[in-house]
PDB file of C-alpha atoms in Angstrom:
ATOM      1  CA  SER A1203      56.373  89.702  30.264  1.00 52.00           C
ATOM      2  CA  MET A1204      53.722  88.911  32.886  1.00 53.00           C
ATOM      3  CA  GLN A1205      52.675  85.859  30.933  1.00 57.00           C
ATOM      4  CA  LEU A1206      56.231  84.701  30.833  1.00 57.00           C
ATOM      5  CA  GLU A1207      56.544  85.017  34.597  1.00 58.00           C
ATOM      6  CA  GLN A1208      53.289  83.153  35.080  1.00 58.00           C
ATOM      7  CA  LEU A1209      54.433  80.291  32.835  1.00 57.00           C
ATOM      8  CA  LYS A1210      57.638  80.079  34.837  1.00 59.00           C
ATOM      9  CA  PHE A1211      55.710  79.574  38.081  1.00 61.00           C
ATOM     10  CA  GLU A1212      53.435  77.050  36.463  1.00 66.00           C
ATOM     11  CA  SER A1213      56.460  75.128  35.199  1.00 69.00           C
ATOM     12  CA  GLU A1214      57.914  74.963  38.720  1.00 71.00           C
ATOM     13  CA  ILE A1215      54.594  73.705  40.123  1.00 73.00           C
ATOM     14  CA  ARG A1216      54.332  71.041  37.463  1.00 76.00           C
ATOM     15  CA  LYS A1217      57.897  69.985  38.147  1.00 78.00           C
ATOM     16  CA  GLU A1218      57.085  69.656  41.856  1.00 76.00           C
ATOM     17  CA  GLU A1219      53.933  67.718  41.107  1.00 78.00           C
ATOM     18  CA  ALA A1220      55.883  65.409  38.815  1.00 78.00           C
ATOM     19  CA  ARG A1221      58.535  64.989  41.504  1.00 81.00           C
ATOM     20  CA  LEU A1222      55.849  64.084  44.109  1.00 83.00           C
ATOM     21  CA  SER A1223      54.229  61.654  41.693  1.00 84.00           C
ATOM     22  CA  TYR A1224      57.575  60.022  41.154  1.00 81.00           C
ATOM     23  CA  GLN A1225      58.162  59.680  44.917  1.00 84.00           C
ATOM     24  CA  ILE A1226      54.692  58.173  45.328  1.00 85.00           C
ATOM     25  CA  ALA A1227      55.388  55.768  42.477  1.00 83.00           C
ATOM     26  CA  LEU A1228      58.680  54.729  44.112  1.00 83.00           C
ATOM     27  CA  LEU A1229      56.907  54.061  47.458  1.00 84.00           C
ATOM     28  CA  SER A1230      54.213  52.045  45.675  1.00 85.00           C
ATOM     29  CA  TYR A1231      56.889  50.083  43.838  1.00 83.00           C
ATOM     30  CA  ASP A1232      58.711  49.307  47.100  1.00 85.00           C
ATOM     31  CA  GLU A1233      55.459  48.166  48.727  1.00 87.00           C
ATOM     32  CA  THR A1234      54.664  45.993  45.729  1.00 86.00           C
ATOM     33  CA  GLU A1235      58.126  44.382  45.868  1.00 86.00           C
ATOM     34  CA  LYS A1236      57.718  43.751  49.603  1.00 89.00           C
ATOM     35  CA  ARG A1237      54.293  42.193  49.018  1.00 87.00           C
ATOM     36  CA  ILE A1238      55.771  40.013  46.297  1.00 89.00           C
ATOM     37  CA  GLU A1239      58.595  38.847  48.610  1.00 89.00           C
ATOM     38  CA  THR A1240      56.113  38.183  51.428  1.00 88.00           C
ATOM     39  CA  GLN A1241      53.890  36.268  49.046  1.00 88.00           C
ATOM     40  CA  LYS A1242      56.881  34.222  47.881  1.00 89.00           C
ATOM     41  CA  ILE A1243      57.630  33.278  51.509  1.00 89.00           C
ATOM     42  CA  ASP A1244      53.980  32.416  52.148  1.00 88.00           C
ATOM     43  CA  ASP A1245      53.865  30.380  48.935  1.00 88.00           C
ATOM     44  CA  ALA A1246      57.042  28.530  49.929  1.00 90.00           C
ATOM     45  CA  ILE A1247      55.568  27.712  53.342  1.00 90.00           C
ATOM     46  CA  GLU A1248      52.301  26.509  51.793  1.00 90.00           C
ATOM     47  CA  HIS A1249      54.246  24.494  49.238  1.00 90.00           C
ATOM     48  CA  ARG A1250      56.264  22.851  52.001  1.00 91.00           C
ATOM     49  CA  LYS A1251      53.100  22.070  53.917  1.00 91.00           C
ATOM     50  CA  ALA A1252      51.526  20.570  50.838  1.00 91.00           C
ATOM     51  CA  THR A1253      54.701  18.550  50.173  1.00 91.00           C
ATOM     52  CA  ASN A1254      54.717  17.258  53.759  1.00 92.00           C
ATOM     53  CA  ASN A1255      51.043  16.307  53.468  1.00 92.00           C
ATOM     54  CA  VAL A1256      51.768  14.428  50.259  1.00 92.00           C
ATOM     55  CA  GLU A1257      54.727  12.603  51.860  1.00 93.00           C
ATOM     56  CA  GLN A1258      52.723  11.695  54.988  1.00 93.00           C
ATOM     57  CA  THR A1259      49.804  10.492  52.864  1.00 93.00           C
ATOM     58  CA  GLN A1260      52.165   8.363  50.770  1.00 94.00           C
ATOM     59  CA  MET A1261      53.714   6.880  53.916  1.00 94.00           C
ATOM     60  CA  ARG A1262      50.233   6.043  55.214  1.00 94.00           C
ATOM     61  CA  ILE A1263      49.371   4.446  51.871  1.00 94.00           C
ATOM     62  CA  ASN A1264      52.562   2.359  52.038  1.00 94.00           C
ATOM     63  CA  GLU A1265      51.725   1.239  55.599  1.00 93.00           C
ATOM     64  CA  ILE A1266      48.202   0.224  54.562  1.00 93.00           C
ATOM     65  CA  GLU A1267      49.536  -1.655  51.529  1.00 92.00           C
ATOM     66  CA  ASP A1268      52.039  -3.482  53.751  1.00 90.00           C
ATOM     67  CA  LYS A1269      49.258  -4.442  56.181  1.00 90.00           C
ATOM     68  CA  ILE A1270      47.112  -5.682  53.292  1.00 89.00           C
ATOM     69  CA  GLU A1271      50.013  -7.872  52.135  1.00 87.00           C
ATOM     70  CA  GLU A1272      50.467  -9.174  55.706  1.00 85.00           C
ATOM     71  CA  LEU A1273      46.834 -10.324  55.731  1.00 83.00           C
ATOM     72  CA  GLU A1274      47.787 -12.994  53.196  1.00 83.00           C
ATOM     73  CA  ILE A1275      49.633 -15.902  54.828  1.00 79.00           C
ATOM     74  CA  TYR A1276      51.839 -18.041  52.617  1.00 83.00           C
ATOM     75  CA  SER A1277      52.676 -21.530  53.794  1.00 82.00           C
ATOM     76  CA  PRO A1278      56.337 -22.563  53.658  1.00 82.00           C
ATOM     77  CA  ILE A1279      55.261 -26.147  52.874  1.00 81.00           C
ATOM     78  CA  SER A1280      52.345 -27.920  51.241  1.00 81.00           C
ATOM     79  CA  GLY A1281      49.993 -30.107  53.255  1.00 79.00           C
ATOM     80  CA  MET A1282      46.765 -30.275  55.222  1.00 78.00           C
ATOM     81  CA  VAL A1283      45.627 -27.169  57.123  1.00 83.00           C
ATOM     82  CA  VAL A1284      44.352 -27.924  60.624  1.00 83.00           C
ATOM     83  CA  TYR A1285      42.363 -25.324  62.547  1.00 85.00           C
ATOM     84  CA  GLN A1286      43.652 -24.930  66.098  1.00 86.00           C
ATOM     85  CA  GLU A1287      41.600 -24.694  69.277  1.00 85.00           C
ATOM     86  CA  ILE A1288      41.426 -21.314  70.963  1.00 83.00           C
ATOM     87  CA  GLY A1289      39.692 -20.095  74.109  1.00 78.00           C
ATOM     88  CA  GLY A1290      40.324 -20.626  77.775  1.00 68.00           C
ATOM     89  CA  HIS A1291      40.514 -18.009  80.520  1.00 67.00           C
ATOM     90  CA  GLY A1292      36.751 -18.122  80.990  1.00 68.00           C
ATOM     91  CA  SER A1293      35.653 -19.028  77.452  1.00 72.00           C
ATOM     92  CA  PRO A1294      35.188 -22.606  76.192  1.00 80.00           C
ATOM     93  CA  ARG A1295      37.831 -24.202  73.977  1.00 79.00           C
ATOM     94  CA  HIS A1296      36.742 -24.415  70.320  1.00 84.00           C
ATOM     95  CA  LYS A1297      38.124 -24.603  66.804  1.00 86.00           C
ATOM     96  CA  VAL A1298      38.909 -21.159  65.429  1.00 86.00           C
ATOM     97  CA  MET A1299      36.138 -19.724  63.258  1.00 87.00           C
ATOM     98  CA  ILE A1300      35.188 -16.521  61.443  1.00 88.00           C
ATOM     99  CA  GLY A1301      34.564 -13.706  63.905  1.00 86.00           C
ATOM    100  CA  ASP A1302      37.001 -14.932  66.561  1.00 85.00           C
ATOM    101  CA  LYS A1303      39.539 -12.452  67.940  1.00 83.00           C
ATOM    102  CA  PRO A1304      42.699 -14.406  68.858  1.00 81.00           C
ATOM    103  CA  PHE A1305      45.310 -12.577  70.864  1.00 82.00           C
ATOM    104  CA  PRO A1306      48.633 -11.649  69.161  1.00 84.00           C
ATOM    105  CA  GLY A1307      50.962 -14.602  68.707  1.00 85.00           C
ATOM    106  CA  GLN A1308      48.225 -17.213  69.173  1.00 85.00           C
ATOM    107  CA  ALA A1309      48.318 -20.102  66.695  1.00 86.00           C
ATOM    108  CA  VAL A1310      45.098 -20.408  64.690  1.00 87.00           C
ATOM    109  CA  ILE A1311      46.110 -22.925  62.022  1.00 86.00           C
ATOM    110  CA  SER A1312      48.880 -25.459  61.561  1.00 84.00           C
ATOM    111  CA  ILE A1313      50.162 -27.752  58.832  1.00 84.00           C
ATOM    112  CA  PRO A1314      51.151 -31.045  60.460  1.00 77.00           C
ATOM    113  CA  CYS A1315      53.878 -33.298  59.156  1.00 73.00           C
ATOM    114  CA  LEU A1316      51.995 -36.491  58.279  1.00 74.00           C
ATOM    115  CA  THR A1317      55.175 -38.567  58.007  1.00 77.00           C
ATOM    116  CA  LYS A1318      55.483 -38.471  61.811  1.00 81.00           C
ATOM    117  CA  ILE A1319      52.290 -38.768  63.829  1.00 84.00           C
ATOM    118  CA  GLU A1320      52.347 -38.068  67.568  1.00 85.00           C
ATOM    119  CA  PHE A1321      49.749 -39.066  70.144  1.00 88.00           C
ATOM    120  CA  VAL A1322      49.306 -36.797  73.179  1.00 89.00           C
ATOM    121  CA  THR A1323      47.590 -38.061  76.314  1.00 88.00           C
ATOM    122  CA  LEU A1324      47.446 -37.461  80.063  1.00 88.00           C
ATOM    123  CA  VAL A1325      48.635 -39.921  82.711  1.00 87.00           C
ATOM    124  CA  ASN A1326      47.553 -39.428  86.306  1.00 85.00           C
ATOM    125  CA  GLU A1327      50.135 -38.529  88.928  1.00 84.00           C
ATOM    126  CA  ILE A1328      49.960 -41.972  90.570  1.00 83.00           C
ATOM    127  CA  ASP A1329      51.079 -43.857  87.453  1.00 84.00           C
ATOM    128  CA  VAL A1330      53.318 -41.302  85.748  1.00 85.00           C
ATOM    129  CA  ALA A1331      56.401 -42.329  87.781  1.00 87.00           C
ATOM    130  CA  GLN A1332      56.388 -45.642  85.893  1.00 89.00           C
ATOM    131  CA  VAL A1333      56.303 -44.027  82.445  1.00 90.00           C
ATOM    132  CA  LYS A1334      59.684 -43.437  80.788  1.00 90.00           C
ATOM    133  CA  PRO A1335      60.781 -42.286  77.312  1.00 92.00           C
ATOM    134  CA  GLY A1336      61.505 -45.245  75.033  1.00 91.00           C
ATOM    135  CA  GLN A1337      58.761 -47.491  76.403  1.00 91.00           C
ATOM    136  CA  LYS A1338      56.598 -49.258  73.833  1.00 92.00           C
ATOM    137  CA  ALA A1339      52.936 -48.422  73.421  1.00 92.00           C
ATOM    138  CA  VAL A1340      49.967 -50.087  71.718  1.00 91.00           C
ATOM    139  CA  LEU A1341      47.409 -47.660  70.324  1.00 89.00           C
ATOM    140  CA  ARG A1342      43.865 -48.077  69.021  1.00 88.00           C
ATOM    141  CA  LEU A1343      41.968 -45.370  67.166  1.00 86.00           C
ATOM    142  CA  ASP A1344      38.377 -44.878  68.260  1.00 86.00           C
ATOM    143  CA  ALA A1345      37.414 -44.874  64.569  1.00 85.00           C
ATOM    144  CA  TYR A1346      39.278 -48.168  63.872  1.00 84.00           C
ATOM    145  CA  GLU A1347      38.931 -50.240  67.026  1.00 81.00           C
ATOM    146  CA  ASP A1348      40.048 -53.468  65.322  1.00 82.00           C
ATOM    147  CA  THR A1349      43.379 -52.043  64.143  1.00 86.00           C
ATOM    148  CA  GLU A1350      46.416 -51.837  66.434  1.00 87.00           C
ATOM    149  CA  PHE A1351      49.182 -49.324  65.970  1.00 88.00           C
ATOM    150  CA  TYR A1352      52.519 -49.270  67.734  1.00 90.00           C
ATOM    151  CA  GLY A1353      54.715 -46.490  69.009  1.00 91.00           C
ATOM    152  CA  LYS A1354      57.177 -45.353  71.649  1.00 93.00           C
ATOM    153  CA  VAL A1355      57.001 -42.814  74.459  1.00 93.00           C
ATOM    154  CA  THR A1356      59.059 -39.775  73.469  1.00 93.00           C
ATOM    155  CA  ASN A1357      58.427 -37.315  76.305  1.00 91.00           C
ATOM    156  CA  VAL A1358      56.912 -37.132  79.780  1.00 91.00           C
ATOM    157  CA  ALA A1359      56.050 -33.612  80.956  1.00 88.00           C
ATOM    158  CA  GLN A1360      57.646 -32.273  84.133  1.00 88.00           C
ATOM    159  CA  LEU A1361      54.738 -30.017  85.100  1.00 84.00           C
ATOM    160  CA  VAL A1362      51.331 -31.218  86.249  1.00 82.00           C
ATOM    161  CA  GLU A1363      48.128 -30.333  84.436  1.00 76.00           C
ATOM    162  CA  LYS A1364      44.552 -30.378  85.676  1.00 66.00           C
ATOM    163  CA  LYS A1365      42.192 -32.647  83.800  1.00 58.00           C
ATOM    164  CA  VAL A1366      38.416 -32.865  84.232  1.00 49.00           C
ATOM    165  CA  GLU A1367      37.960 -36.630  84.112  1.00 48.00           C
ATOM    166  CA  ALA A1368      34.161 -37.015  84.317  1.00 49.00           C
ATOM    167  CA  TRP A1369      30.794 -35.271  84.593  1.00 50.00           C
ATOM    168  CA  ARG A1370      27.884 -35.864  86.937  1.00 49.00           C
ATOM    169  CA  TRP A1371      24.190 -35.001  86.739  1.00 50.00           C
ATOM    170  CA  ARG A1372      22.755 -32.616  89.288  1.00 50.00           C
ATOM    171  CA  ARG A1373      19.160 -32.685  90.480  1.00 51.00           C
ATOM    172  CA  ASP A1374      18.246 -29.824  88.137  1.00 51.00           C
ATOM    173  CA  THR A1375      19.237 -32.086  85.165  1.00 53.00           C
ATOM    174  CA  THR A1376      22.359 -30.070  84.356  1.00 53.00           C
ATOM    175  CA  GLN A1377      25.868 -31.478  84.185  1.00 54.00           C
ATOM    176  CA  GLU A1378      28.802 -30.317  86.273  1.00 53.00           C
ATOM    177  CA  PRO A1379      32.430 -31.511  86.185  1.00 52.00           C
ATOM    178  CA  LEU A1380      33.844 -33.665  88.927  1.00 53.00           C
ATOM    179  CA  ASP A1381      37.024 -32.653  90.706  1.00 54.00           C
ATOM    180  CA  GLU A1382      40.021 -32.049  88.493  1.00 66.00           C
ATOM    181  CA  VAL A1383      42.547 -34.887  88.446  1.00 72.00           C
ATOM    182  CA  PRO A1384      46.275 -33.965  88.503  1.00 82.00           C
ATOM    183  CA  ALA A1385      47.922 -35.510  85.440  1.00 84.00           C
ATOM    184  CA  PHE A1386      51.056 -35.241  83.309  1.00 88.00           C
ATOM    185  CA  GLU A1387      51.187 -34.919  79.533  1.00 90.00           C
ATOM    186  CA  VAL A1388      52.795 -37.899  77.773  1.00 92.00           C
ATOM    187  CA  ARG A1389      53.731 -37.926  74.080  1.00 93.00           C
ATOM    188  CA  ILE A1390      53.884 -41.118  72.011  1.00 92.00           C
ATOM    189  CA  LEU A1391      55.317 -41.248  68.495  1.00 89.00           C
ATOM    190  CA  PHE A1392      53.750 -43.751  66.096  1.00 88.00           C
ATOM    191  CA  ASP A1393      56.307 -46.154  64.614  1.00 85.00           C
ATOM    192  CA  ASP A1394      54.885 -45.894  61.084  1.00 82.00           C
ATOM    193  CA  SER A1395      52.676 -43.517  59.176  1.00 76.00           C
ATOM    194  CA  ASP A1396      49.342 -44.829  57.929  1.00 77.00           C
ATOM    195  CA  PRO A1397      46.625 -43.281  55.713  1.00 76.00           C
ATOM    196  CA  LYS A1398      44.150 -43.944  58.536  1.00 78.00           C
ATOM    197  CA  LEU A1399      46.024 -41.612  60.871  1.00 79.00           C
ATOM    198  CA  LYS A1400      44.706 -38.064  60.690  1.00 77.00           C
ATOM    199  CA  PRO A1401      45.476 -35.090  62.957  1.00 77.00           C
ATOM    200  CA  GLY A1402      42.888 -34.537  65.664  1.00 78.00           C
ATOM    201  CA  MET A1403      41.636 -38.127  65.843  1.00 82.00           C
ATOM    202  CA  THR A1404      41.011 -39.664  69.257  1.00 85.00           C
ATOM    203  CA  ALA A1405      42.721 -42.846  70.393  1.00 86.00           C
ATOM    204  CA  GLN A1406      43.557 -44.959  73.415  1.00 87.00           C
ATOM    205  CA  ALA A1407      47.056 -46.072  74.343  1.00 88.00           C
ATOM    206  CA  ARG A1408      48.417 -48.897  76.470  1.00 89.00           C
ATOM    207  CA  ILE A1409      51.970 -48.127  77.567  1.00 90.00           C
ATOM    208  CA  ILE A1410      54.098 -51.234  78.150  1.00 89.00           C
ATOM    209  CA  ILE A1411      55.771 -50.510  81.501  1.00 86.00           C
ATOM    210  CA  ASP A1412      57.646 -53.824  81.657  1.00 85.00           C
ATOM    211  CA  GLU A1413      57.857 -57.087  79.708  1.00 84.00           C
ATOM    212  CA  PHE A1414      58.304 -60.638  80.966  1.00 85.00           C
ATOM    213  CA  PRO A1415      59.006 -63.147  78.192  1.00 84.00           C
ATOM    214  CA  ASP A1416      58.397 -66.141  80.498  1.00 87.00           C
ATOM    215  CA  ALA A1417      55.988 -65.679  83.431  1.00 87.00           C
ATOM    216  CA  LEU A1418      53.079 -67.497  85.048  1.00 90.00           C
ATOM    217  CA  TYR A1419      50.140 -65.188  85.704  1.00 91.00           C
ATOM    218  CA  VAL A1420      46.542 -65.377  86.899  1.00 92.00           C
ATOM    219  CA  PRO A1421      43.585 -62.968  86.832  1.00 91.00           C
ATOM    220  CA  ILE A1422      44.076 -60.453  89.599  1.00 90.00           C
ATOM    221  CA  GLY A1423      40.533 -61.029  90.874  1.00 89.00           C
ATOM    222  CA  SER A1424      41.355 -64.650  91.732  1.00 90.00           C
ATOM    223  CA  VAL A1425      44.025 -63.750  94.313  1.00 91.00           C
ATOM    224  CA  PHE A1426      42.852 -63.062  97.883  1.00 92.00           C
ATOM    225  CA  GLU A1427      44.277 -62.273 101.331  1.00 91.00           C
ATOM    226  CA  ASN A1428      43.779 -64.344 104.494  1.00 88.00           C
ATOM    227  CA  ARG A1429      43.288 -62.854 107.931  1.00 85.00           C
ATOM    228  CA  GLU A1430      47.024 -62.286 108.329  1.00 86.00           C
ATOM    229  CA  GLY A1431      47.155 -60.421 104.986  1.00 86.00           C
ATOM    230  CA  SER A1432      49.072 -63.150 103.144  1.00 89.00           C
ATOM    231  CA  PRO A1433      48.121 -63.690  99.464  1.00 91.00           C
ATOM    232  CA  ILE A1434      46.345 -66.954  98.640  1.00 89.00           C
ATOM    233  CA  VAL A1435      44.444 -68.652  95.815  1.00 89.00           C
ATOM    234  CA  PHE A1436      41.981 -71.550  95.749  1.00 91.00           C
ATOM    235  CA  THR A1437      42.732 -74.240  93.165  1.00 89.00           C
ATOM    236  CA  ARG A1438      40.491 -77.112  92.123  1.00 87.00           C
ATOM    237  CA  GLN A1439      43.100 -79.584  93.428  1.00 87.00           C
ATOM    238  CA  SER A1440      43.319 -77.967  96.894  1.00 85.00           C
ATOM    239  CA  PHE A1441      39.684 -76.880  97.224  1.00 85.00           C
ATOM    240  CA  PRO A1442      38.450 -75.768  99.736  1.00 85.00           C
ATOM    241  CA  ASN A1443      41.888 -75.222 101.288  1.00 87.00           C
ATOM    242  CA  PRO A1444      43.831 -72.097 100.278  1.00 89.00           C
ATOM    243  CA  VAL A1445      47.212 -72.201  98.541  1.00 90.00           C
ATOM    244  CA  PRO A1446      49.789 -69.550  99.523  1.00 91.00           C
ATOM    245  CA  VAL A1447      51.333 -67.744  96.554  1.00 91.00           C
ATOM    246  CA  LYS A1448      54.093 -65.201  96.108  1.00 90.00           C
ATOM    247  CA  PRO A1449      52.777 -62.394  93.880  1.00 89.00           C
ATOM    248  CA  GLY A1450      54.977 -60.429  91.521  1.00 88.00           C
ATOM    249  CA  LYS A1451      54.332 -57.601  89.065  1.00 87.00           C
ATOM    250  CA  ARG A1452      50.730 -56.818  88.201  1.00 84.00           C
ATOM    251  CA  ASN A1453      48.587 -54.642  85.970  1.00 81.00           C
ATOM    252  CA  GLU A1454      44.886 -53.834  86.051  1.00 80.00           C
ATOM    253  CA  ARG A1455      43.934 -57.352  84.854  1.00 86.00           C
ATOM    254  CA  PHE A1456      46.635 -59.890  85.712  1.00 90.00           C
ATOM    255  CA  ILE A1457      49.230 -60.629  88.403  1.00 91.00           C
ATOM    256  CA  ILE A1458      52.367 -62.779  88.195  1.00 92.00           C
ATOM    257  CA  VAL A1459      52.587 -65.631  90.737  1.00 90.00           C
ATOM    258  CA  ASN A1460      55.953 -67.259  91.439  1.00 83.00           C
ATOM    259  CA  ASN A1461      54.891 -70.391  93.375  1.00 82.00           C
ATOM    260  CA  GLY A1462      51.867 -72.371  94.557  1.00 82.00           C
ATOM    261  CA  VAL A1463      50.262 -72.929  91.138  1.00 86.00           C
ATOM    262  CA  SER A1464      51.276 -74.426  87.823  1.00 86.00           C
ATOM    263  CA  GLU A1465      50.336 -73.705  84.240  1.00 89.00           C
ATOM    264  CA  GLY A1466      46.927 -75.188  83.479  1.00 88.00           C
ATOM    265  CA  ASP A1467      45.656 -75.215  87.080  1.00 89.00           C
ATOM    266  CA  GLN A1468      42.022 -74.187  87.552  1.00 90.00           C
ATOM    267  CA  ILE A1469      41.489 -71.515  90.206  1.00 89.00           C
ATOM    268  CA  CYS A1470      38.382 -70.060  91.869  1.00 88.00           C
ATOM    269  CA  TRP A1471      36.889 -66.643  91.282  1.00 87.00           C
ATOM    270  CA  ILE A1472      34.694 -66.892  94.383  1.00 86.00           C
ATOM    271  CA  PRO A1473      36.436 -67.993  97.618  1.00 84.00           C
ATOM    272  CA  PRO A1474      34.784 -70.726  99.736  1.00 83.00           C
ATOM    273  CA  ASP A1475      35.852 -68.955 102.924  1.00 79.00           C
ATOM    274  CA  GLN A1476      33.956 -65.729 103.679  1.00 79.00           C
ATOM    275  CA  ASN A1477      36.754 -64.587 106.019  1.00 81.00           C
ATOM    276  CA  VAL A1478      39.155 -63.831 103.175  1.00 87.00           C
ATOM    277  CA  ASN A1479      39.424 -60.421 101.520  1.00 87.00           C
ATOM    278  CA  PRO A1480      40.294 -59.158  98.045  1.00 85.00           C
ATOM    279  CA  LEU A1481      43.999 -58.669  97.308  1.00 85.00           C
ATOM    280  CA  GLY A1482      45.207 -55.344  98.704  1.00 79.00           C
ATOM    281  CA  TRP A1483      42.497 -55.168 101.369  1.00 74.00           C
TER     282      TRP A1483
END
């Protein structure tokens, strides 16, 4: 009977131990489930971070690919590429070259339309008032001095520009520019295209300010002024007496005279009277 009682107590102890083990197992299970849930949240956060990194990296790749495509410039037309001049603001003007850093929006190349060639020049402020759109012009290329081209003035700028017209030598054998001359930009359109005409070539233009189909003219250096300031000439027929004349329009070489001389008359370059002065004195 004592053994039976002892077994009964042992059975109760074992039951209690089993019950405690079960409770411990339940707590461990709950902790494991909580760790699993926490790990799921952490994994989701890490997955989202990784996804964001992938998306940002792909966006960066797309931006770089777009920039690479923008580095290739496709011309809308075919033709001759002309490198533009850049510089200024303290640096000398020069044709664009490898290594230059143009500012945004600055033109570095152009494709000119060779069916219409335009000549751009500067006219000083004294003469520009006589230049008007539509006036005829005679042009000579420096490379083809014997060939004349013709055109018309298309535009006269409204704003003045400064042009360095010449250079002078200093005593230390270096060059320095003379004073800047105020001038206005004038554009002349060639009447016809020609294979000789190439963008960037230099030329000279004579703008026809006025035309006189029937006029008598003499070299401007043969017209003088007497003491009173009246214009005179000396002809072979009247020599050494002066002949009064009425001058008209003039250019840098010739002047129209309206009376006093006839076509074919011979006139003097050097006056016999030392008291006369050049025209305009």
